Short mmCIF file of C-alpha atoms (C1' of nucleotides) in Angstrom, two decimals:
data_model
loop_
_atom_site.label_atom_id
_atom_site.label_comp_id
_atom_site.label_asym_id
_atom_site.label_seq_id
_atom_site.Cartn_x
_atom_site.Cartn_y
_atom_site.Cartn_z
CA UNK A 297 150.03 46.90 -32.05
CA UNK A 298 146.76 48.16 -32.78
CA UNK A 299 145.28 48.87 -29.44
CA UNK A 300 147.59 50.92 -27.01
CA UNK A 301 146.55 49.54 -24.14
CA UNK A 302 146.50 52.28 -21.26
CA UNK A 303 147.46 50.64 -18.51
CA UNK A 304 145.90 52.42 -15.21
CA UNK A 305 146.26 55.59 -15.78
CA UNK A 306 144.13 57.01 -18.43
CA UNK A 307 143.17 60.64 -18.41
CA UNK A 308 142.18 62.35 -15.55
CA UNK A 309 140.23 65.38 -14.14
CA UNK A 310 142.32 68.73 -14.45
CA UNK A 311 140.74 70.49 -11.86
CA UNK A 312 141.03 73.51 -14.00
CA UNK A 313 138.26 76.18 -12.41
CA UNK A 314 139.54 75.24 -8.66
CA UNK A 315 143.23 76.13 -9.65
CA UNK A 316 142.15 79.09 -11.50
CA UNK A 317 140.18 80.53 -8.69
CA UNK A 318 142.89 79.34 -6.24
CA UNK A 319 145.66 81.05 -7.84
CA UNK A 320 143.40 84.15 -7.68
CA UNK A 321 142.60 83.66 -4.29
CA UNK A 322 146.37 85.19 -2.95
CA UNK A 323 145.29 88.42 -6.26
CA UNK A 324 144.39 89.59 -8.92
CA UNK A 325 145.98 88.11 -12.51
CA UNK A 326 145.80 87.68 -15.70
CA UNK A 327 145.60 84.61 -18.63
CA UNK A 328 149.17 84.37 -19.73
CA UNK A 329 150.45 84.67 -15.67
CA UNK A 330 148.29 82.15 -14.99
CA UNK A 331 149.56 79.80 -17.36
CA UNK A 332 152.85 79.85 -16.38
CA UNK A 333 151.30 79.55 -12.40
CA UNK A 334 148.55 76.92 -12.66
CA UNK A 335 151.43 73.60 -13.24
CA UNK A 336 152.20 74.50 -9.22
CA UNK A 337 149.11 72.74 -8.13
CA UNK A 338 149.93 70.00 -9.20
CA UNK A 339 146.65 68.86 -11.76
CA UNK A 340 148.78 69.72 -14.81
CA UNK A 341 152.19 69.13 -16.21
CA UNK A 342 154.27 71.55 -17.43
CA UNK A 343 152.86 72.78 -20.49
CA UNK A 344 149.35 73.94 -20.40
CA UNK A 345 147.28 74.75 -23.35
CA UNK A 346 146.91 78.63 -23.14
CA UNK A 347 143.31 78.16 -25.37
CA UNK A 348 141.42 76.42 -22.47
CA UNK A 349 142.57 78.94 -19.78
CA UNK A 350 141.23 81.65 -21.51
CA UNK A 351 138.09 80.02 -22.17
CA UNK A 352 137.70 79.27 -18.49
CA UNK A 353 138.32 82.42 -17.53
CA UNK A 354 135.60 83.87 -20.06
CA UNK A 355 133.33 80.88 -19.69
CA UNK A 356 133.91 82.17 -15.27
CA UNK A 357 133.22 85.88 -15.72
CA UNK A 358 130.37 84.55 -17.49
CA UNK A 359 129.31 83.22 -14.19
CA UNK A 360 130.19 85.75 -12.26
CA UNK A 361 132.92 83.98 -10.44
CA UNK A 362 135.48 86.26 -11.69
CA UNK A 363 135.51 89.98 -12.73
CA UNK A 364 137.84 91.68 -15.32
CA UNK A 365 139.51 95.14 -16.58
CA UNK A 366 141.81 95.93 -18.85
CA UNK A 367 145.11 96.49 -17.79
CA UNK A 368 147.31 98.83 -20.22
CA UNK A 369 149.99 99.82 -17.81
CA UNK A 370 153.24 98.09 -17.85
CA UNK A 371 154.98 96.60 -20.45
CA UNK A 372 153.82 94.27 -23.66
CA UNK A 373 150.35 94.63 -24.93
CA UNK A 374 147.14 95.26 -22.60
CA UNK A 375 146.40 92.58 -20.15
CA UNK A 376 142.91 91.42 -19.39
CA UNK A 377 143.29 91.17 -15.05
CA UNK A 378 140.80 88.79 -13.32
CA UNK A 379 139.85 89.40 -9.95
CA UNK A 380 137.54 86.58 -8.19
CA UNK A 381 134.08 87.90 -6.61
CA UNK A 382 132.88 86.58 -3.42
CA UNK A 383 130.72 84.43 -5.65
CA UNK A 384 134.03 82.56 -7.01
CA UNK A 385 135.17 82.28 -3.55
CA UNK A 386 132.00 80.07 -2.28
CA UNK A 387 132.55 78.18 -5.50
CA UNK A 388 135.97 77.64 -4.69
CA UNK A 389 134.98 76.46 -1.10
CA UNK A 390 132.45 74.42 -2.57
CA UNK A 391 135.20 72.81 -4.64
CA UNK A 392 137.12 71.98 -1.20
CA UNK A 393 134.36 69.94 -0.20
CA UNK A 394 133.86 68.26 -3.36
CA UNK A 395 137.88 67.17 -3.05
CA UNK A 396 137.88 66.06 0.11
CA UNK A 397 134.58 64.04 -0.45
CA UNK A 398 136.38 62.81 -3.73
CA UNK A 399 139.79 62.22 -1.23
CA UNK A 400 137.58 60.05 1.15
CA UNK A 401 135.82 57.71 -1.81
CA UNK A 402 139.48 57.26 -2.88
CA UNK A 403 140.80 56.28 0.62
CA UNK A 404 138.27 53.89 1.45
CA UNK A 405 138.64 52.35 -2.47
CA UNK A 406 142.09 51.84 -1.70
CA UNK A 407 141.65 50.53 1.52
CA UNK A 408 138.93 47.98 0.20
CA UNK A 409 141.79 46.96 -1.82
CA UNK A 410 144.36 46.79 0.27
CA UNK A 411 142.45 44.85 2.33
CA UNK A 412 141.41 42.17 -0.22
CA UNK A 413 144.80 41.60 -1.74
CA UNK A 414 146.46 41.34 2.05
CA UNK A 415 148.92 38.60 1.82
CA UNK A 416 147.46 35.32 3.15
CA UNK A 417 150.54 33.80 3.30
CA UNK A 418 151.10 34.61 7.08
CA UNK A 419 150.49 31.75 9.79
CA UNK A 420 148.24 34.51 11.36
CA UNK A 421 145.58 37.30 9.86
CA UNK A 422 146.63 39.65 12.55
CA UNK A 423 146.44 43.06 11.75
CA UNK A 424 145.17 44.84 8.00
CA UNK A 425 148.05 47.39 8.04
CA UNK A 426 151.09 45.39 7.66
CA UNK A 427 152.44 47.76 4.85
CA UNK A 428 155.58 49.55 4.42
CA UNK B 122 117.49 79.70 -17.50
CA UNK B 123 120.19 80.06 -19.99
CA UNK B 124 122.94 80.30 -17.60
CA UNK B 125 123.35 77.03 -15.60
CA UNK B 126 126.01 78.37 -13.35
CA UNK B 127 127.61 74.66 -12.24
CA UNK B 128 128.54 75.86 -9.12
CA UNK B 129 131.51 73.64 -7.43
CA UNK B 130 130.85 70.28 -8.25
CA UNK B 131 130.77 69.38 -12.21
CA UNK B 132 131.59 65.90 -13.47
CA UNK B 133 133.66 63.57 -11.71
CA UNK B 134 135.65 61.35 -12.66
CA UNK B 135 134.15 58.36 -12.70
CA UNK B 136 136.81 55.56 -12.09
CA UNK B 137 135.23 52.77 -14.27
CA UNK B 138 137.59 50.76 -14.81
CA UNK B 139 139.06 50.11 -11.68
CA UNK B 140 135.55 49.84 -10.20
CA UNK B 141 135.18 47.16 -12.65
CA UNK B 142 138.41 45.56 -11.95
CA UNK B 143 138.23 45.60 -8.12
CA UNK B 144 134.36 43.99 -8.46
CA UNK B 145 136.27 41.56 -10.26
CA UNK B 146 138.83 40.64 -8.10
CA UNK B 147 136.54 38.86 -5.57
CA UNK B 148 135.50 36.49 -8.11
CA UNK B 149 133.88 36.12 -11.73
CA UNK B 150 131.26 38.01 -12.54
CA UNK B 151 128.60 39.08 -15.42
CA UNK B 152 127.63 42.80 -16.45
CA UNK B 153 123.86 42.56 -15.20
CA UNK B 154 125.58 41.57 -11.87
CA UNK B 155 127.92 44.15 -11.92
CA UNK B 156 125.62 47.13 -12.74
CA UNK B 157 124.05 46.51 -9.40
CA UNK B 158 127.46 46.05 -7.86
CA UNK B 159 129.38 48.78 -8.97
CA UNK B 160 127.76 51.76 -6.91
CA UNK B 161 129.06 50.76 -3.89
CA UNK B 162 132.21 51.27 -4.92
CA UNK B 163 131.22 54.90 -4.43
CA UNK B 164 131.72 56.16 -7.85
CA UNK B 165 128.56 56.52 -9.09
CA UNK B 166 125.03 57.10 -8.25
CA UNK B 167 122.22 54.55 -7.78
CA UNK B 168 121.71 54.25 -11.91
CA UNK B 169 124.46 52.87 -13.74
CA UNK B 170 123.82 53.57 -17.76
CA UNK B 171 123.99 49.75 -18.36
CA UNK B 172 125.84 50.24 -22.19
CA UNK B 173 129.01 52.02 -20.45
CA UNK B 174 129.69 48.90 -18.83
CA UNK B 175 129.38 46.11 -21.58
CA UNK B 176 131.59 48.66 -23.54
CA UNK B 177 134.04 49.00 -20.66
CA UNK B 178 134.04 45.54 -20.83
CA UNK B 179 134.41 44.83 -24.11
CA UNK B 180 137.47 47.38 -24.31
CA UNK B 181 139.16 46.02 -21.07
CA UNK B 182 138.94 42.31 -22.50
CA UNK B 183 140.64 43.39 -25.92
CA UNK B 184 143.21 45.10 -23.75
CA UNK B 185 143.17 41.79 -22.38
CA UNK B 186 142.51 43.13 -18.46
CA UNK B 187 139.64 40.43 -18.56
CA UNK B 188 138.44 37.16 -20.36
CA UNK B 189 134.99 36.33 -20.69
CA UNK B 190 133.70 33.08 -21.24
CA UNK B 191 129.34 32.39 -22.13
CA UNK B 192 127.96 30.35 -19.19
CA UNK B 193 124.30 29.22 -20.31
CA UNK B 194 124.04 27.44 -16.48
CA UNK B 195 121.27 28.73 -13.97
CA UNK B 196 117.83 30.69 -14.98
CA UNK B 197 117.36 33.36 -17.30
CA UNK B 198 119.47 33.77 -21.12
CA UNK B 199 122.92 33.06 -20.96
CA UNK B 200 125.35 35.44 -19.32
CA UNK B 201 129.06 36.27 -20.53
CA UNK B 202 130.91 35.81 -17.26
CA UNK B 203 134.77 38.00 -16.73
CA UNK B 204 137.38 37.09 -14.90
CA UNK B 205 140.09 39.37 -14.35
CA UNK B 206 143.44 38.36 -15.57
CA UNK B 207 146.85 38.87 -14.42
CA UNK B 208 147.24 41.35 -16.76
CA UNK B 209 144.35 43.14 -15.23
CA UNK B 210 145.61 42.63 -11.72
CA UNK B 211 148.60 44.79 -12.34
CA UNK B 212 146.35 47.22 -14.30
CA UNK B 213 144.44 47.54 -10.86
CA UNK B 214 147.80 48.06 -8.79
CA UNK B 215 148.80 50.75 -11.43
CA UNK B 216 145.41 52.53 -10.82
CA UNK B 217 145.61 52.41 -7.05
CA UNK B 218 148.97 54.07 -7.75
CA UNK B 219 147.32 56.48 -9.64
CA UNK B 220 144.83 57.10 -7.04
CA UNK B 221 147.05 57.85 -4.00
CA UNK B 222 148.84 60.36 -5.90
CA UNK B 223 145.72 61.54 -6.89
CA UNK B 224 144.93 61.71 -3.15
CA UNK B 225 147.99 63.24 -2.16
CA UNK B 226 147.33 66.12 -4.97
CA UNK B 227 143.88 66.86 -3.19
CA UNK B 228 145.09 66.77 -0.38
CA UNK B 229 148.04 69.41 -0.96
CA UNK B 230 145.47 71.68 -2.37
CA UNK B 231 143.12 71.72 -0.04
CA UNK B 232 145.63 72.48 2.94
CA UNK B 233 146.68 75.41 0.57
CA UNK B 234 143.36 76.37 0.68
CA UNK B 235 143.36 75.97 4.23
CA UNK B 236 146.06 77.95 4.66
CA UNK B 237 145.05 80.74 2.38
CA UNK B 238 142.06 81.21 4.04
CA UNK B 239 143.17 80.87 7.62
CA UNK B 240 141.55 83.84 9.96
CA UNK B 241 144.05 86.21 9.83
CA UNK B 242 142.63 87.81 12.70
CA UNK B 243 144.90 87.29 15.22
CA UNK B 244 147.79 88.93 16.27
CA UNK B 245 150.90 87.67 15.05
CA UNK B 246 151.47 86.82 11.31
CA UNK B 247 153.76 84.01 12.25
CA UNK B 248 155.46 81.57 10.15
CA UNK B 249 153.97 80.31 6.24
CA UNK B 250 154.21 76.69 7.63
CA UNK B 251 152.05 76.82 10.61
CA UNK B 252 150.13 73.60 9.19
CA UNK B 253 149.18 71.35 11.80
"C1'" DT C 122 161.88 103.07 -39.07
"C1'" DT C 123 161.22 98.81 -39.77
"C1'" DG C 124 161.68 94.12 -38.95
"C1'" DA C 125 162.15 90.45 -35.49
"C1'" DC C 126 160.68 88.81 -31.22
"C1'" DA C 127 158.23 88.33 -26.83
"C1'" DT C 128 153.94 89.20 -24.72
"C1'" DA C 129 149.01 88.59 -24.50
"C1'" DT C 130 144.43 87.26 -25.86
"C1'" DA C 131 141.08 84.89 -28.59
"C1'" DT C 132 138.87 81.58 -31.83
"C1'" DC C 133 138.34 77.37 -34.22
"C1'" DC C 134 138.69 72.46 -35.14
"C1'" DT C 135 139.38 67.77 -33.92
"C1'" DT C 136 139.13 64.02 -30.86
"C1'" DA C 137 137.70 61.17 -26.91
"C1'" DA C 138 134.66 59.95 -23.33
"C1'" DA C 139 130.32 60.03 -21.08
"C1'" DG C 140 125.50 59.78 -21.14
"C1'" DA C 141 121.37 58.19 -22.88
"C1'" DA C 142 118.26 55.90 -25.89
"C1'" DC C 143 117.27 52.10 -28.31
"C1'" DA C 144 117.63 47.23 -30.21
"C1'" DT C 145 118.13 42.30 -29.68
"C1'" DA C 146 117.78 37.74 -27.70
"C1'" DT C 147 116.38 34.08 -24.31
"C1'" DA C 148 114.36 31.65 -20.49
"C1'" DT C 149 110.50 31.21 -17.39
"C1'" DA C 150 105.92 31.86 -15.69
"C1'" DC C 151 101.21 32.10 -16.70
"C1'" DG D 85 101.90 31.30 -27.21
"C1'" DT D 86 102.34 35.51 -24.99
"C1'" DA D 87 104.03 38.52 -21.43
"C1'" DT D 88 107.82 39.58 -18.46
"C1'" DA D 89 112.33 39.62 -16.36
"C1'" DT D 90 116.97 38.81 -17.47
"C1'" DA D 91 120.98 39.87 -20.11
"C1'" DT D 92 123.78 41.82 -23.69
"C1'" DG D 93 124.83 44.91 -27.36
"C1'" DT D 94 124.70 49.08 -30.63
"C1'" DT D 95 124.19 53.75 -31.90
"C1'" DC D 96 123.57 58.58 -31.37
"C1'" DT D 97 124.24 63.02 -29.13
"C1'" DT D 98 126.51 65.97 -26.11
"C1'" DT D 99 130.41 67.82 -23.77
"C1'" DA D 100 135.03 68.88 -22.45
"C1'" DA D 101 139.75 68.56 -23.39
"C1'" DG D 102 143.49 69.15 -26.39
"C1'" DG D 103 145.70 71.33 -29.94
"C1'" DA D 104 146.45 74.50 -33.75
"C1'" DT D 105 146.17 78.84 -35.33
"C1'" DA D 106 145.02 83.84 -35.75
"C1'" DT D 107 145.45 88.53 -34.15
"C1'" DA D 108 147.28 92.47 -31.90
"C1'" DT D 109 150.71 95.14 -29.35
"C1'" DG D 110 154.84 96.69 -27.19
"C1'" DT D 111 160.20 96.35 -27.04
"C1'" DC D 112 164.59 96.22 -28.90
"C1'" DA D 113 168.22 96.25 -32.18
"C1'" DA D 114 170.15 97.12 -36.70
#
DNA sequence: TTGACATATATCCTTAAAGAACATATATAC
DNA sequence: GTATATATGTTCTTTAAGGATATATGTCAA
């Protein structure tokens, strides 16, 4: 076959600078942490690919929605530890209100659909929520 | 301004193809019609950029989601009318799938937020699952 | 002490989709 | 017959994601 034919679920929005600035919301972190932390909110699968984080993060100091410093102490080489400004925070709220705006236009598209594929096979049109 | 600084709300997913589909699904219709149609399905703005349809359309009827057949009948140059096919029909059902889980995501991250954010003023620290 | 491995960051290249501009064709009104 | 609204189609540019790869450093064992 020559097409591939994705059916329904093609590829969809990561969410990437909302989970970044989440995940720094509960402290400060760095790139490779965050890597390994970002799958747990659930807009990625496992494996995520470590060159877009870091270009997020740079491409969000660059904004001013994060702040770094070099972090020698510990063990391994230096790590580079993002902290999120009060900036990042209002962007992060701002990102709340985007989802839930996004969260409504998806309820009331699935409930437009639900209610025009309702079984009509009933002897009555009762009620719209007949669904497990 | 060099900057830009997107602040919270950069492109959305737009949802095209279930848009399409679900415009569909209440009987045949032709691209012109359906450029006018499609923002109430809340996805888009006012303007629809009429080529990204006829493409979409194009591609869904190779995947065979749609047929099209040229209808010359009424005023005005012909118009190629879809119909969504079975095919397409379970397409649609896979995408509302996709879309409550999608849902379900946003929502989980926004009570997180929520929850992160809560006014930790008062006096008791209580439980981590005083969610409402 | 040096070689292997895990940690950590950064850059580059390719691909896919969106967005936007433009091109074509036809029927109807004037 | 010429202008205009209808209708479809193509092409180009931009942008972001995805993936591969490069670099550097600290730890541990032989």
């Amino acid at each position: 076959m020559s097409g591939g034919k994705n059916t329904g679920t093609s590829k969809a929005e990561r969410y990437i600078q909302p989970s970044l600035l989440m995940a720094l919301l509960s402290g400060a972190s760095y790139g490779y942490e965050l890597l390994q932390r970002l799958p747990d909110f659930g807009f990625f699968r496992e494996d995520v690919p470590p060159g877009m984080i870091y270009r997020h993060l740079r491409q969000m100091e660059e904004e001013e929605l994060v702040i770094s410093r070099w972090e020698a102490e510990g063990s391994g080489p230096a790590k580079r530890v993002y902290e999120v400004t009060p900036a990042g925070r209002e962007v992060l709220e701002a990102w709340i209100g985007h989802m839930e705006n996004r969260m409504r236009k998806l309820q009331d598209f699935v409930a437009l659909y639900r209610s025009r594929t309702a079984t009509h096979t009933a002897d009555h049109c009762g009620g719209k929520d007949s669904e497990r």
